Coordinates of C-alpha atoms in Angstrom, one line a residue:
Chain A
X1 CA -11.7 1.7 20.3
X2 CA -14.7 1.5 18.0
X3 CA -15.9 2.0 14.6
X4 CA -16.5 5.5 14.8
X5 CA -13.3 6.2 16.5
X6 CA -10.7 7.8 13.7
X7 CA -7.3 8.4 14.0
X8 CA -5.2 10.5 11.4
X9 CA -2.1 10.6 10.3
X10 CA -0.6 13.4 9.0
X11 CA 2.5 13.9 7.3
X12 CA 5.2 16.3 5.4
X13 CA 6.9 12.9 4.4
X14 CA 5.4 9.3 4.2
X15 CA 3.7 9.2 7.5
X16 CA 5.3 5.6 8.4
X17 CA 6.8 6.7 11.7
X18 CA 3.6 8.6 12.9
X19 CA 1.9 4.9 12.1
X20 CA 4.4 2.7 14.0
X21 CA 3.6 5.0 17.3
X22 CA -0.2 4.9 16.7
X23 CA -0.8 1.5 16.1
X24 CA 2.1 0.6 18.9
X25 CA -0.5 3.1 21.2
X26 CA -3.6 1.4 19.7
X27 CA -2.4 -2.3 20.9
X28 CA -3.0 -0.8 24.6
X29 CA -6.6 -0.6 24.4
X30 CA -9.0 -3.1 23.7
X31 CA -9.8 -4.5 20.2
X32 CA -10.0 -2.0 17.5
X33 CA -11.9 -1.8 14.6
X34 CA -11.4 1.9 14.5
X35 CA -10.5 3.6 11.4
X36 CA -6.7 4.9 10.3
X37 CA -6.3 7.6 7.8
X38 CA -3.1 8.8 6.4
X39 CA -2.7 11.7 5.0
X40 CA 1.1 12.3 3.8
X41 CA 3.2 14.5 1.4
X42 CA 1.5 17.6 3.0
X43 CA 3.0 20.7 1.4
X44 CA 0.3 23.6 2.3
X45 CA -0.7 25.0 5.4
X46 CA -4.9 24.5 4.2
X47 CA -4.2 21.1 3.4
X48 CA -3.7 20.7 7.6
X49 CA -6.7 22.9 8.4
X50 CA -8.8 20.6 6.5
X51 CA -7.5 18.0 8.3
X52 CA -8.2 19.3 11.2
X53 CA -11.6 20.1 10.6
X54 CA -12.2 16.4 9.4
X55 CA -10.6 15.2 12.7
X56 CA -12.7 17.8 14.6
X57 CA -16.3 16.7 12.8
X58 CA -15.5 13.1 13.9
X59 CA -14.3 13.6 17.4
X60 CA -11.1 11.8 15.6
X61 CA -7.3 12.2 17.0
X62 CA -5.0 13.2 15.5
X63 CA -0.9 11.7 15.2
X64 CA 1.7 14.0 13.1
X65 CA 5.0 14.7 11.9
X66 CA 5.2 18.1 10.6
X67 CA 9.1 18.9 10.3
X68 CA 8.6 22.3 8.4
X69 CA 7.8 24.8 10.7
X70 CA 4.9 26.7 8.9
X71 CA 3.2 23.2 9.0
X72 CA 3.8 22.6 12.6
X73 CA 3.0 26.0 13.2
X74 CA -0.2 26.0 11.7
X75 CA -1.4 21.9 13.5
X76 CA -0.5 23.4 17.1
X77 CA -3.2 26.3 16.2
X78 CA -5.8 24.9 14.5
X79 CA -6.1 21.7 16.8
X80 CA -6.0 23.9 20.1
X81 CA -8.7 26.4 17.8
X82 CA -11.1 23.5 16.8
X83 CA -10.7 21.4 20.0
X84 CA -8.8 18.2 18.3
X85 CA -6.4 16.6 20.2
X86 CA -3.4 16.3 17.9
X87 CA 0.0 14.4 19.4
X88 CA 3.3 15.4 18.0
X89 CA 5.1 12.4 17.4
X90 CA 9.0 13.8 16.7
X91 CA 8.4 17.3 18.0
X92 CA 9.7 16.3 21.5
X93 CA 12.6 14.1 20.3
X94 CA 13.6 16.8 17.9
X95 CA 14.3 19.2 20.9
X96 CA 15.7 16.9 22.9
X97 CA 18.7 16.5 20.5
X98 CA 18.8 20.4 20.2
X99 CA 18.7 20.7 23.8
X100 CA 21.2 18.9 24.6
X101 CA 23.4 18.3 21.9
X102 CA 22.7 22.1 21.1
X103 CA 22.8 21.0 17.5
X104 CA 20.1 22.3 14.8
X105 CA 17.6 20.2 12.9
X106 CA 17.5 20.6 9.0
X107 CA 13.5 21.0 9.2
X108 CA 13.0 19.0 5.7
X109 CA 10.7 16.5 5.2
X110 CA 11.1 13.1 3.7
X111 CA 14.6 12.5 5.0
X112 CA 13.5 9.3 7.0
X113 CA 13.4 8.1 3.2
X114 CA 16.5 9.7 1.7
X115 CA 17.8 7.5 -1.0
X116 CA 21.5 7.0 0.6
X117 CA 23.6 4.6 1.3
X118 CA 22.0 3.3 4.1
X119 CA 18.4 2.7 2.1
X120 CA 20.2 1.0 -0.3
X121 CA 22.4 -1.5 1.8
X122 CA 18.5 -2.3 3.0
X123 CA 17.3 -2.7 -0.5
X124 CA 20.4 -5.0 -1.5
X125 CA 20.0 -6.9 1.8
X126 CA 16.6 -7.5 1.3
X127 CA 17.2 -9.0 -2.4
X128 CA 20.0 -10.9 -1.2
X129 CA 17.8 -12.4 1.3
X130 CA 15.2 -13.4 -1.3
X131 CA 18.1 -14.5 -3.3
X132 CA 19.4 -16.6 -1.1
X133 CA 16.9 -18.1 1.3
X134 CA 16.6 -21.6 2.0
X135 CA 19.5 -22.3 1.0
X136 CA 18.8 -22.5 -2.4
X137 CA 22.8 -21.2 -3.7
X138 CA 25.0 -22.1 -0.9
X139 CA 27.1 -19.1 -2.6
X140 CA 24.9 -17.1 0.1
X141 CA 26.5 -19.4 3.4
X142 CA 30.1 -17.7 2.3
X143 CA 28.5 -14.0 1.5
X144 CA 26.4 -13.5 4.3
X145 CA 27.0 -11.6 7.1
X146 CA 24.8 -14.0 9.6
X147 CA 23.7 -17.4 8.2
X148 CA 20.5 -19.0 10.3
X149 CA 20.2 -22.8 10.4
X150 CA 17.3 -24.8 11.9
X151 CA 14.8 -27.6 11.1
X152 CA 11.8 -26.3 8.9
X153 CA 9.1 -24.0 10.6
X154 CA 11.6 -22.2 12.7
X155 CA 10.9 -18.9 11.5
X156 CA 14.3 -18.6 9.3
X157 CA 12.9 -16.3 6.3
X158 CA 11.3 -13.9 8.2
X159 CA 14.2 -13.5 10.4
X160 CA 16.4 -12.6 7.5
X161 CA 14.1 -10.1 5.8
X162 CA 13.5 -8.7 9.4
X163 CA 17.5 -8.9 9.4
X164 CA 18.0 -7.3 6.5
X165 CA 15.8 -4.5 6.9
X166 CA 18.3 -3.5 9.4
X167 CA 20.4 -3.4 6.6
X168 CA 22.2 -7.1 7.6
X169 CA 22.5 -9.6 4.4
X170 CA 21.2 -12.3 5.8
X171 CA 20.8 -15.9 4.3
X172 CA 19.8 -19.3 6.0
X173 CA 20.0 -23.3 6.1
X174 CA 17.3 -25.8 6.6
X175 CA 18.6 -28.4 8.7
X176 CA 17.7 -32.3 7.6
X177 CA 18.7 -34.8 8.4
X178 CA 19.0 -36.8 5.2
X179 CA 21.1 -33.8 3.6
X180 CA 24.4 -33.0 4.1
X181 CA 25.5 -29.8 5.8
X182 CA 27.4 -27.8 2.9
X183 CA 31.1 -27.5 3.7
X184 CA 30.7 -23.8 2.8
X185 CA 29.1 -23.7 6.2
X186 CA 31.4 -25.2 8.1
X187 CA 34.3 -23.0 6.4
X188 CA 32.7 -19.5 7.3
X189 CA 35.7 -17.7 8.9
X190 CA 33.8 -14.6 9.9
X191 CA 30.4 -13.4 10.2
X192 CA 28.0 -14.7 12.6
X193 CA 26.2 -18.3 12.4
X194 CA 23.3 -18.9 14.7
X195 CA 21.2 -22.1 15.6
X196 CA 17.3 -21.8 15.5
X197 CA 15.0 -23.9 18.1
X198 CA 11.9 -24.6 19.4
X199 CA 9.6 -26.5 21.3
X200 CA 9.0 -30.3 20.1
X201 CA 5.0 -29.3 20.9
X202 CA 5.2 -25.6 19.6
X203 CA 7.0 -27.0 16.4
X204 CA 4.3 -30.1 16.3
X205 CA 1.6 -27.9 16.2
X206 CA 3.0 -25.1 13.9
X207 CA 3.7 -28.1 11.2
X208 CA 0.1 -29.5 11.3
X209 CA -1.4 -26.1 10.8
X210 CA 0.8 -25.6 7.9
X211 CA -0.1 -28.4 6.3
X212 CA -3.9 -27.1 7.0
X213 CA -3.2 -24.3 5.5
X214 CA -1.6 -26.1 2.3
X215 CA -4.7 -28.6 2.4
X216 CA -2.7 -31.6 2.8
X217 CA -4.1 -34.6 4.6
X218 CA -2.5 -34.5 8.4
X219 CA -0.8 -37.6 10.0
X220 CA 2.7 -37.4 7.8
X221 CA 5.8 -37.8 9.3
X222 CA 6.8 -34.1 8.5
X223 CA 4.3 -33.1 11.1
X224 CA 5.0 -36.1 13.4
X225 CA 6.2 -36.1 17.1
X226 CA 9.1 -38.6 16.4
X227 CA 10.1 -37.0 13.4
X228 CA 10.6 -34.1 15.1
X229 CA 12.4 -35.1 17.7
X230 CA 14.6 -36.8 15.4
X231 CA 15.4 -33.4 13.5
X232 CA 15.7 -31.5 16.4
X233 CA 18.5 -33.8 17.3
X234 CA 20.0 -33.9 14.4
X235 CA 20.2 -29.6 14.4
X236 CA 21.0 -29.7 17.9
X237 CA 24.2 -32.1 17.1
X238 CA 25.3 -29.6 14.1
X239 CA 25.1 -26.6 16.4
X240 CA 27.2 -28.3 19.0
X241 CA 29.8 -28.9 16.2
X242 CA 29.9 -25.8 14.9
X243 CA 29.9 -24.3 18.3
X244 CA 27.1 -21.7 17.3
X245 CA 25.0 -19.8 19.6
X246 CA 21.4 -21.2 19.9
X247 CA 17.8 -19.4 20.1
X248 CA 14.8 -21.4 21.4
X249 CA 12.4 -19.0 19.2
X250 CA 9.1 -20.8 21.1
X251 CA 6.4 -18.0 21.7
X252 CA 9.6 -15.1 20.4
X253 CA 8.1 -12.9 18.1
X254 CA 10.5 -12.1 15.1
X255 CA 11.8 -8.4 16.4
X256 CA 12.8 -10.4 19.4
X257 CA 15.2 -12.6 17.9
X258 CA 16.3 -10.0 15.6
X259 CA 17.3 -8.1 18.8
X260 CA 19.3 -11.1 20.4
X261 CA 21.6 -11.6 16.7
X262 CA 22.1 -7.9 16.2
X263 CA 23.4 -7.8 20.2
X264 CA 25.7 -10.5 19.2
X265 CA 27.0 -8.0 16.1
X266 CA 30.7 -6.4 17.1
X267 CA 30.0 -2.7 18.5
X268 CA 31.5 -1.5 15.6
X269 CA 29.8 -2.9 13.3
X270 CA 26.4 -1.6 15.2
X271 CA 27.8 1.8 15.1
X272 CA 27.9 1.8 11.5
X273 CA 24.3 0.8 11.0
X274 CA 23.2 3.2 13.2
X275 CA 24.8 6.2 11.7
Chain B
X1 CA 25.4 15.0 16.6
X2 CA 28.9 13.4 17.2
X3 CA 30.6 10.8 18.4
X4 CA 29.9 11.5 22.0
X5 CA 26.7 11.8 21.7
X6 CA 24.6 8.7 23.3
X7 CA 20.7 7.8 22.7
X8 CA 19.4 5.4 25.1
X9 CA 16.3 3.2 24.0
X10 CA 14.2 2.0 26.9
X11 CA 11.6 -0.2 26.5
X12 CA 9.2 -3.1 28.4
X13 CA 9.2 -4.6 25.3
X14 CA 11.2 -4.8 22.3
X15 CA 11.7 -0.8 21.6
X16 CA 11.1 -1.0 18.0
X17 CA 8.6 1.8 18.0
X18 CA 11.1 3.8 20.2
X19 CA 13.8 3.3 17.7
X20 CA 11.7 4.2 14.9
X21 CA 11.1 7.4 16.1
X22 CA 14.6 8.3 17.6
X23 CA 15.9 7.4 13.6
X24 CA 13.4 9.8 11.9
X25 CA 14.5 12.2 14.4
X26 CA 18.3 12.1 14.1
X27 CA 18.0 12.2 10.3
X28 CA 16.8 15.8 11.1
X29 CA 20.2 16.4 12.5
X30 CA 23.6 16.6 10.6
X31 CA 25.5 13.3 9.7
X32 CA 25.6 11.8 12.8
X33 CA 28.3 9.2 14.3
X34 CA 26.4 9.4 17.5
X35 CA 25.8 5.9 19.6
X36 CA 22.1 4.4 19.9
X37 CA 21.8 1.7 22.9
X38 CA 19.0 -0.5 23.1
X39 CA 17.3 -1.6 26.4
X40 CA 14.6 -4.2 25.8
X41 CA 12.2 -6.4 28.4
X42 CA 13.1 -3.8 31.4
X43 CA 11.5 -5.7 34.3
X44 CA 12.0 -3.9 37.2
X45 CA 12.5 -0.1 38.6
X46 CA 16.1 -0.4 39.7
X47 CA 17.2 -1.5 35.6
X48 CA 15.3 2.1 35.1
X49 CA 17.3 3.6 37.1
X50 CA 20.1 2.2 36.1
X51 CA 20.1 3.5 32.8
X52 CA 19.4 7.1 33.8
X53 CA 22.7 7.0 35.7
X54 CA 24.4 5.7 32.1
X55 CA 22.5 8.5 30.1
X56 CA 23.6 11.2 33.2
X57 CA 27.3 9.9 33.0
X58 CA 27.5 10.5 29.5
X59 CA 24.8 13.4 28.6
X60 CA 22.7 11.6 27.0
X61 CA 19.3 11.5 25.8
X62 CA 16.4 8.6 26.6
X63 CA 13.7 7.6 24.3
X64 CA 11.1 5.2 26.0
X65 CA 8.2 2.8 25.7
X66 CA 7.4 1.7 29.1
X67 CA 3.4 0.9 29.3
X68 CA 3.8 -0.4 33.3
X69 CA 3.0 2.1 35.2
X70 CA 5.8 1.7 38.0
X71 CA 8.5 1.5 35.4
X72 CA 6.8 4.8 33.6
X73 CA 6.9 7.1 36.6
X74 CA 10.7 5.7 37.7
X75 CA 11.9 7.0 34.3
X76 CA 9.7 10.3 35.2
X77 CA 11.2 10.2 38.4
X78 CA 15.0 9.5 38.2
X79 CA 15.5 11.3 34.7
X80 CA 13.6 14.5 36.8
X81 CA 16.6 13.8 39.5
X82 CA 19.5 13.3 37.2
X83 CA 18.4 15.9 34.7
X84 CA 18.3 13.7 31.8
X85 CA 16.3 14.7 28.9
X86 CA 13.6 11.7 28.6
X87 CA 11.2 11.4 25.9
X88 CA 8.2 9.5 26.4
X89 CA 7.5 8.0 22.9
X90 CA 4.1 6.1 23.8
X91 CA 2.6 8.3 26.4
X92 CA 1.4 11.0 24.4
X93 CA -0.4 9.3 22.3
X94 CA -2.2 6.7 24.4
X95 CA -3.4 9.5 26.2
X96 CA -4.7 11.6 23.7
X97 CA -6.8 8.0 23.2
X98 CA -7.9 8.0 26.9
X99 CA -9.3 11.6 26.7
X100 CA -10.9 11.4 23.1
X101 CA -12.0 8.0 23.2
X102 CA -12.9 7.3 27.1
X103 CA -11.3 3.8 26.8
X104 CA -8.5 2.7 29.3
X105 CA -5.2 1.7 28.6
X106 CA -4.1 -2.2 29.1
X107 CA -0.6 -1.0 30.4
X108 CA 0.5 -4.9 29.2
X109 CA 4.1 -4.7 27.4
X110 CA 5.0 -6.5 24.4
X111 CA 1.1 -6.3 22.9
X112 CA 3.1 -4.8 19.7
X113 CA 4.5 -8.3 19.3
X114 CA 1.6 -10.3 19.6
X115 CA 1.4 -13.2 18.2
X116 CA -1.5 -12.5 16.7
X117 CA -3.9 -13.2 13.3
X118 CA -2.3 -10.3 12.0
X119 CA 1.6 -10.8 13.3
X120 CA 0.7 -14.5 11.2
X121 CA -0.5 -13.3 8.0
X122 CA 2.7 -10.4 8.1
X123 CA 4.9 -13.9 8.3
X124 CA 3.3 -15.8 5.6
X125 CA 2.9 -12.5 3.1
X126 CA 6.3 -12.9 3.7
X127 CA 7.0 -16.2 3.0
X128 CA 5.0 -16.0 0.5
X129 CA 6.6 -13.1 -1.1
X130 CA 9.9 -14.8 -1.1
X131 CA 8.7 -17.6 -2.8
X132 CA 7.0 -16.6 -5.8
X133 CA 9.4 -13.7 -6.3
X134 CA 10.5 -13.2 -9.8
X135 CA 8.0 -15.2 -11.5
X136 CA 9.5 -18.2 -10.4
X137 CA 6.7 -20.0 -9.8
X138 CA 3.5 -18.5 -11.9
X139 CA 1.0 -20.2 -9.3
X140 CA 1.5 -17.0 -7.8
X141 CA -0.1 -14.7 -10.0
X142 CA -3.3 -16.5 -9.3
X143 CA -2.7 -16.5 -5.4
X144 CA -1.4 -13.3 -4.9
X145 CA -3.4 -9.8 -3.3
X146 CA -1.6 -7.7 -5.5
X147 CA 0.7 -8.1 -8.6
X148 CA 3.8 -5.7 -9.9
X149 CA 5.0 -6.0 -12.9
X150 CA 8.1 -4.5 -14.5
X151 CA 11.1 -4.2 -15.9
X152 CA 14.8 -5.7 -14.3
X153 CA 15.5 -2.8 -11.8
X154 CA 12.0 -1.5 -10.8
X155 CA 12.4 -2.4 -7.6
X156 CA 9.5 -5.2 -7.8
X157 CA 11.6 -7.3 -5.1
X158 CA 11.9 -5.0 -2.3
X159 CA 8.4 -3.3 -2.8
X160 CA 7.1 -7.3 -2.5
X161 CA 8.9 -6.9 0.9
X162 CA 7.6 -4.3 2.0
X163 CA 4.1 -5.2 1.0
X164 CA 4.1 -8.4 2.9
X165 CA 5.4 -6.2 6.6
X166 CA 1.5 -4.9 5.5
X167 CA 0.0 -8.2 5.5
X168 CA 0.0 -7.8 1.8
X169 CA 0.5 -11.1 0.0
X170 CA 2.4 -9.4 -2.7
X171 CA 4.6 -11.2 -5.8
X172 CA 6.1 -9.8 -9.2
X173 CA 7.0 -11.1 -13.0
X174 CA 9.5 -9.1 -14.8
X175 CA 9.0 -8.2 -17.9
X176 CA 11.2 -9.1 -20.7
X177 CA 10.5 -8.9 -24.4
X178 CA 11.8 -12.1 -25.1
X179 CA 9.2 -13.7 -22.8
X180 CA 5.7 -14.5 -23.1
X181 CA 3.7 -13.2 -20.4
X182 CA 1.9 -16.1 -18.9
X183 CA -1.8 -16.5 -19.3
X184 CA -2.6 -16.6 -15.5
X185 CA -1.4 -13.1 -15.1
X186 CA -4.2 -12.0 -17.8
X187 CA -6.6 -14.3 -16.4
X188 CA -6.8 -12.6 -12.8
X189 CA -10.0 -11.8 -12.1
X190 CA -9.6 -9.7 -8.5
X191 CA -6.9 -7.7 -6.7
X192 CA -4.9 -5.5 -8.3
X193 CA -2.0 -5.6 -10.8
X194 CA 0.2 -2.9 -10.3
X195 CA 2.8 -2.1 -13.3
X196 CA 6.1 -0.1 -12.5
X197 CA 8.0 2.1 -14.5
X198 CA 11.0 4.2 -14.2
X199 CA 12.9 6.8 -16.6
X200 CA 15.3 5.3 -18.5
X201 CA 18.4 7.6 -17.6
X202 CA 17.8 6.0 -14.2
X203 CA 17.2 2.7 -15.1
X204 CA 20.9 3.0 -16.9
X205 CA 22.2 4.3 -14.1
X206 CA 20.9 1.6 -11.5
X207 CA 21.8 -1.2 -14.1
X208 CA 25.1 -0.2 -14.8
X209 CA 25.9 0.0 -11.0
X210 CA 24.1 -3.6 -10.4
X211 CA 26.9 -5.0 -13.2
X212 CA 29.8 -3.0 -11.5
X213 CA 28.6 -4.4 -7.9
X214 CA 28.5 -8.3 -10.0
X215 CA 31.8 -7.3 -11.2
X216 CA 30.9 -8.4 -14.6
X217 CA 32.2 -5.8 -17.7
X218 CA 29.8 -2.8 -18.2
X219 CA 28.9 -2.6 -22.1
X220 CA 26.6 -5.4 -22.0
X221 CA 23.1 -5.1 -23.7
X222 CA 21.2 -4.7 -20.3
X223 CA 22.7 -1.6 -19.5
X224 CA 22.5 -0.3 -22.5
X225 CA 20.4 2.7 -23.7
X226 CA 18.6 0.9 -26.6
X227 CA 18.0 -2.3 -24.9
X228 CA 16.5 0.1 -21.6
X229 CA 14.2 1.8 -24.1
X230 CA 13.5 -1.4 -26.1
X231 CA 12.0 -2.8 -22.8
X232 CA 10.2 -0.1 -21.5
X233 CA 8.3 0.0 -24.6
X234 CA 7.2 -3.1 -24.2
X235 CA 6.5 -3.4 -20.8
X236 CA 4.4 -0.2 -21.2
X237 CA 2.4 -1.9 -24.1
X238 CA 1.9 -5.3 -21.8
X239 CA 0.5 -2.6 -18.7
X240 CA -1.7 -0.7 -21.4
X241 CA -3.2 -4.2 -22.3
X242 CA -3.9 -5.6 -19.1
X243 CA -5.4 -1.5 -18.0
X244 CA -3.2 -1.4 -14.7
X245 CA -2.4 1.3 -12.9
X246 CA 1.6 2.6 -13.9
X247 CA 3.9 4.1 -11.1
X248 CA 6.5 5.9 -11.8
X249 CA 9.5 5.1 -9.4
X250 CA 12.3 7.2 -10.7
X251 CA 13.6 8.9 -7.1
X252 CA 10.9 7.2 -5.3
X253 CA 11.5 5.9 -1.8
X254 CA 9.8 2.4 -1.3
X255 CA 7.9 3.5 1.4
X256 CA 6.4 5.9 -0.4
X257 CA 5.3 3.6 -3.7
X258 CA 3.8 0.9 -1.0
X259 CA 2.3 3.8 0.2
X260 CA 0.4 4.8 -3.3
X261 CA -0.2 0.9 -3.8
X262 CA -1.8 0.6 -0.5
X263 CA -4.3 3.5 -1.3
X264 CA -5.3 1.7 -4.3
X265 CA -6.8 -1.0 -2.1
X266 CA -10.9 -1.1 -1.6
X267 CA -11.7 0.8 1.5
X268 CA -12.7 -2.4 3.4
X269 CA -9.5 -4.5 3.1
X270 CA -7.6 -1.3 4.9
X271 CA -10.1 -1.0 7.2
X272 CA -9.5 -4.8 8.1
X273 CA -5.3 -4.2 7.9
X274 CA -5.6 -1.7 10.3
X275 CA -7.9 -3.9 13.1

């Protein structure tokens, strides 16, 4: 994709599903510096004609989710009129669960961001994690419903806003070797605990660009080979003793391991975050 | 749907974008206990097929991702044979590219979660949205792309969260009349500062809940009317110094705020997000 190539997005609610398909589709082609534009909170029938018409005057294509059906209505016949190749993004989904569920859709918009329950377990999850992270109040090691230890660098933050964006409170535990392991770990009767490791190199060469990036002189022992390995070690020993599970996160991206620790959920409790 | 109702995910990759869609589409449905399985890193035809055979056993639907061609036309194939309904999430869409754009597809799975420039600076927005949340460290206000301010309860946190899955180095201060607002905040020179507001019936509302969910005794000044109002004036005369743009968040989803906050951003920063 080039410059001139424009893809909209276009939208009776946010528009944020619509985006996760297109730039999901875009990673398929080769480098992109074409342009996104997201149009959402559509309410009138003109406001998709002129979209059209934009889309049509730069050969742009167009990605929507229309779930009122004067909308829709009106994107299937003014793309097919002025040539633009528009993709339905839930359209198709939608009638599968009709057809065979045989089940009717509500048809109103912005429900992907209703304010219920389940939005809000993800909005406290997400402060707890902030709350929590790095161990900072070990309060979190007893609260949590998966606590991540590992050596610094092994991606334990992100994983627990990733986590708790699928509405899990997650907290986690830098492993060192000159601190003591809080007994509030080692006394967590339920909930999940799970080990994070990597590759000595990987790790190595993640450290020095950090410290790079913080403009600190390279050649300390935080990014050294031995030093490392000694930490590594020492995690590795309090994972064994704990009897947690352990992910080697070298070359995972974070959605990865996110999908390994919710697997390791009980059903149940997956049920509940579904529904 | 109901409890026997089954959605498979089937993905060469992680099925995030799959799931995404498959969500904003049962929320179009009634309250729904249905079940949502998840089949990442399919590798070969016969784990295809496999999961067809579930979904026929137990009438249920598929959503899929699958970029590799063989794996793409099984699922065609074998959902064709066994009558499941099969929803091709990607397809559509990278096709509508191929005929618009005349570029080919790399068919590679996993390119969503490359680890990438951009997959790096989503990581560190969000490391570095966890550290300097709150004000706790003021360094940030200098460092960061964009700024909220606010009132307790104006959602400053998650939005910071949600920033940073944009690449957006994000950070907040609350605002309280008892503290000075530090210097560096009125010092920034570029990006944007961003202050939040919400009405104060609300605000109650979301307070008095935060103090029953602390099980500490309502009645306290912070969810009080007065002290609400008291606050709101003064953050409102802080954001009327400093000339910042005020949202209003009362009843708004945070997708939809990040979404106003993005659109605030010069033209050729979301140009370079989207790349």
């Amino acid at each position: 994709m080039r410059e001139n190539q424009h893809v909209f997005i276009c939208s009776d609610a946010v528009g944020e599903t619509a985006e996760a398909v297109v730039r999901a589709a875009m990673r398929q082609f080769a480098f992109t510096s074409g342009k996104l534009k997201r149009y959402g909170h559509i309410k009138h029938e003109d406001e998709v004609s002129a979209i059209v018409e934009e889309a049509a005057r730069c050969n742009g294509v167009i990605a929507y989710t229309l779930v009122q059906p004067e909308l829709h209505g009106m994107m299937r016949e003014e793309a097919l009129r002025k040539g633009v190749r528009a993709v339905d993004v839930l359209g198709p989904m939608m009638q599968a669960f009709v057809d065979t569920f045989d089940d009717t859709p509500k048809r109103l918009p912005g429900l992907n961001q209703t304010l219920d329950a389940e939005y809000f377990r993800k909005i406290e999850a997400m402060e707890f994690a902030v709350h929590y992270d790095d161990g900072k109040d070990i309060r979190g090691l007893m609260l949590a419903d998966v606590v991540l230890i590992g050596v610094s660098r092994t991606s334990k933050t992100p994983l627990c806003i990733y986590l708790a964006h699928k509405g899990v409170r997650a907290t986690n535990l830098p492993l060192v070797p000159e601190m003591r392991v809080p007994d509030e770990l080692m006394k967590r009767r339920s909930g999940l605990i799970v080990g994070l490791t990597m590759d000595p190199d990987k790790l190595l060469s993640i450290r020095s660009e950090r410290l790079n990036a913080m403009g600190l002189p390279q050649g300390s022992r935080y990014a050294s080979r031995e030093r490392i390995e000694q930490e590594l070690a020492f995690a590795s020993g309090i994972m064994h003793e704990i009897g947690c599970e352990v992910i080697d996160v070298t070359n995972k991206a974070i959605e990865e391991t996110v999908g390994i620790i919710l697997s390791r959920f009980p059903a149940e409790r997956e049920r509940r975050r579904v529904t």
